[in-house]
Amino acid sequence: MFALAIAFAALAALFKPVDSVGAASAPSVALTGQVSSVEEGRMEGVLVSAKGEGSTVTITVVSDAKGQYSFPSSKLAPGRYPLAIRAVGYELENSSPADVTAQKTAKVDLKLRKAADLAAQLSNGEWLMSMPGSDEQKQGFLSCIGCHTVERIARSRYSAEEFVPLLKRMRNYAQGSTPLRPQVRPGMREPSANQLAQMTKFAQYLSTINLSKVAKWEYPLQTLPRPKGKSTRVTITEYSLPRFETMPHDAAIDAEGMIWSSDFGSQFLGKLDPKSAKVVEWPVPVTKPGAPVGALDLRFDPQGNVWLGMMYQGGIARFDRKTQQFQTWTAPKFKENDEARLAMVDPKHINLDGKVWIGGDDEYRLDVKTGEWYTVDYARGLPKSHPPEHRLGSYGIISDSKNNFYGTNFGGQYIIKVDAKTLNVTPFPTPTPNSAPRRGHMDAQDRLWFAEYRGNMIGMFDTKTERTREWAIPFAWSNPYDAVLDKNGYAWTGGMTNDYVARLNTKTEEFVQYLLPRTTNIRRVNIDNTTKQPTLWIGNNLGAAIVKIEPLE
């Protein structure tokens, strides 16, 4: 009789009305709809963003080939969500908020119309695609985009003569500057005759692409294609930070899932809890009063403590996670040099020999216990067949599993090894001349994955075979800053110039590129390998936000 009762109960459940089953369970999709325009009909590749009223978190999805967008219930809690879009050349016609409930899927169709001001929507990379001139002339803009957009220059009305004093003034600004918060470097001198000649030449070019002589640009504005196919299979989450002036240069995930960030323009260390969106900040000690503030590199040591390269403060800092206290080390004679700058620090293998590698205007190895500093001598052991040491120098600093130093030669084309035992120097040229290797990560096989900023490529240097491979990024003027390999064999990079994140399948050599919801000045890229599909974390250096990119396939 008991078995029969169970059987009848099972049959009753099987033939339960469908409507009541749906009402009892929460829908898997919180919000959906169709994106269309008069010009194109259903539109693929439109980024749709939802931000709850009073929230600091923005969720973005991308419309598929049928013009359909969908937000999973796991991403949107019940509430009211104003919606926004990104689709170059278009703007949102109807902007009614979406009311999301737990009981059923909300539906909001979005109508788009042609944008009234296309120029306001272009990324830096699209401006560089559009402007007349040689690649050599356009390279000059790459010194500008760290602080502001190319659009500011294109809309200006300065003549060539008026541009020169502006360029001289901005040359004196520290890297952690913005138009609203410029930081002047102390002790900067007037440009040399050769530098002034280069400025004058660049100023003349600038006056040909702005509005100093015309009411409207006489060159056509070019745009990149909207995402399609695999590039639409992604969810992007932006966490706005409490201070609008925050410049999250490096953003890295720790073993507990917390996101730590360095502030490029202020003396703060930040920590974001992605689950609660709560942000905690600690003031970083000032080691050189009067000098520009802010930090660049952020790394973890084997104990999980946080290290910072403190830029013009002339030192490095370690934040002890247990005591929540900072300890700092300052470069030799840093107070005697107005230009003293320490940008990078790598403590990853400090457990091997008690030493950390440091990069800046000079490169160093610091013995943390004794306080002894060794300045890297690029002439030491350098074969005569290699370039002179004055052409060498490292921007990114990366150690291998034996705590050997590998530097990325941003001013040239080399991966530079400094042997941890002999301190001898060996440079390895990239296949592409003048590629500007910038920053990178060492994988578990001691292969260095790095970005070639001017070469527009991802590079991989195998420290065992001492050979380099390169993969060209599909979109011109991406200008990648950093690269990292995930557990599934995908190499990631972010373009400083065109608001795209690129993922390379190193087996098939296929690139998938994900467009970000707004202008995003990408620097460091870091991977969370604990998720099923590895997740990318970046800081929006000029947008006061931490960004998570989750591919769906």
mmCIF file with all atom_site columns, C-alpha atoms in Angstrom, residues 30-34 68-69 98-99 104-109:
data_model
loop_
_atom_site.group_PDB
_atom_site.id
_atom_site.type_symbol
_atom_site.label_atom_id
_atom_site.label_alt_id
_atom_site.label_comp_id
_atom_site.label_asym_id
_atom_site.label_entity_id
_atom_site.label_seq_id
_atom_site.pdbx_PDB_ins_code
_atom_site.Cartn_x
_atom_site.Cartn_y
_atom_site.Cartn_z
_atom_site.occupancy
_atom_site.B_iso_or_equiv
_atom_site.pdbx_formal_charge
_atom_site.auth_seq_id
_atom_site.auth_comp_id
_atom_site.auth_asym_id
_atom_site.auth_atom_id
_atom_site.pdbx_PDB_model_num
ATOM 1  C CA . ALA A 1 30  ? 14.962 38.034 -15.058 1.00 0.00 ? 30  ALA A CA 1
ATOM 2  C CA . LEU A 1 31  ? 14.714 40.443 -17.982 1.00 0.00 ? 31  LEU A CA 1
ATOM 3  C CA . THR A 1 32  ? 14.610 40.008 -21.745 1.00 0.00 ? 32  THR A CA 1
ATOM 4  C CA . GLY A 1 33  ? 13.597 41.856 -24.866 1.00 0.00 ? 33  GLY A CA 1
ATOM 5  C CA . GLN A 1 34  ? 14.380 42.601 -28.457 1.00 0.00 ? 34  GLN A CA 1
ATOM 6  C CA . GLN A 1 68  ? 17.381 39.231 -28.352 1.00 0.00 ? 68  GLN A CA 1
ATOM 7  C CA . TYR A 1 69  ? 19.016 40.173 -25.040 1.00 0.00 ? 69  TYR A CA 1
ATOM 8  C CA . ALA A 1 98  ? 12.505 47.715 -16.334 1.00 0.00 ? 98  ALA A CA 1
ATOM 9  C CA . ASP A 1 99  ? 10.622 46.411 -13.300 1.00 0.00 ? 99  ASP A CA 1
ATOM 10 C CA . LYS A 1 104 ? 8.004  36.203 -13.853 1.00 0.00 ? 104 LYS A CA 1
ATOM 11 C CA . THR A 1 105 ? 10.369 37.342 -16.575 1.00 0.00 ? 105 THR A CA 1
ATOM 12 C CA . ALA A 1 106 ? 10.165 41.054 -17.326 1.00 0.00 ? 106 ALA A CA 1
ATOM 13 C CA . LYS A 1 107 ? 10.077 42.032 -21.015 1.00 0.00 ? 107 LYS A CA 1
ATOM 14 C CA . VAL A 1 108 ? 11.270 45.358 -22.412 1.00 0.00 ? 108 VAL A CA 1
ATOM 15 C CA . ASP A 1 109 ? 11.840 45.825 -26.141 1.00 0.00 ? 109 ASP A CA 1
#
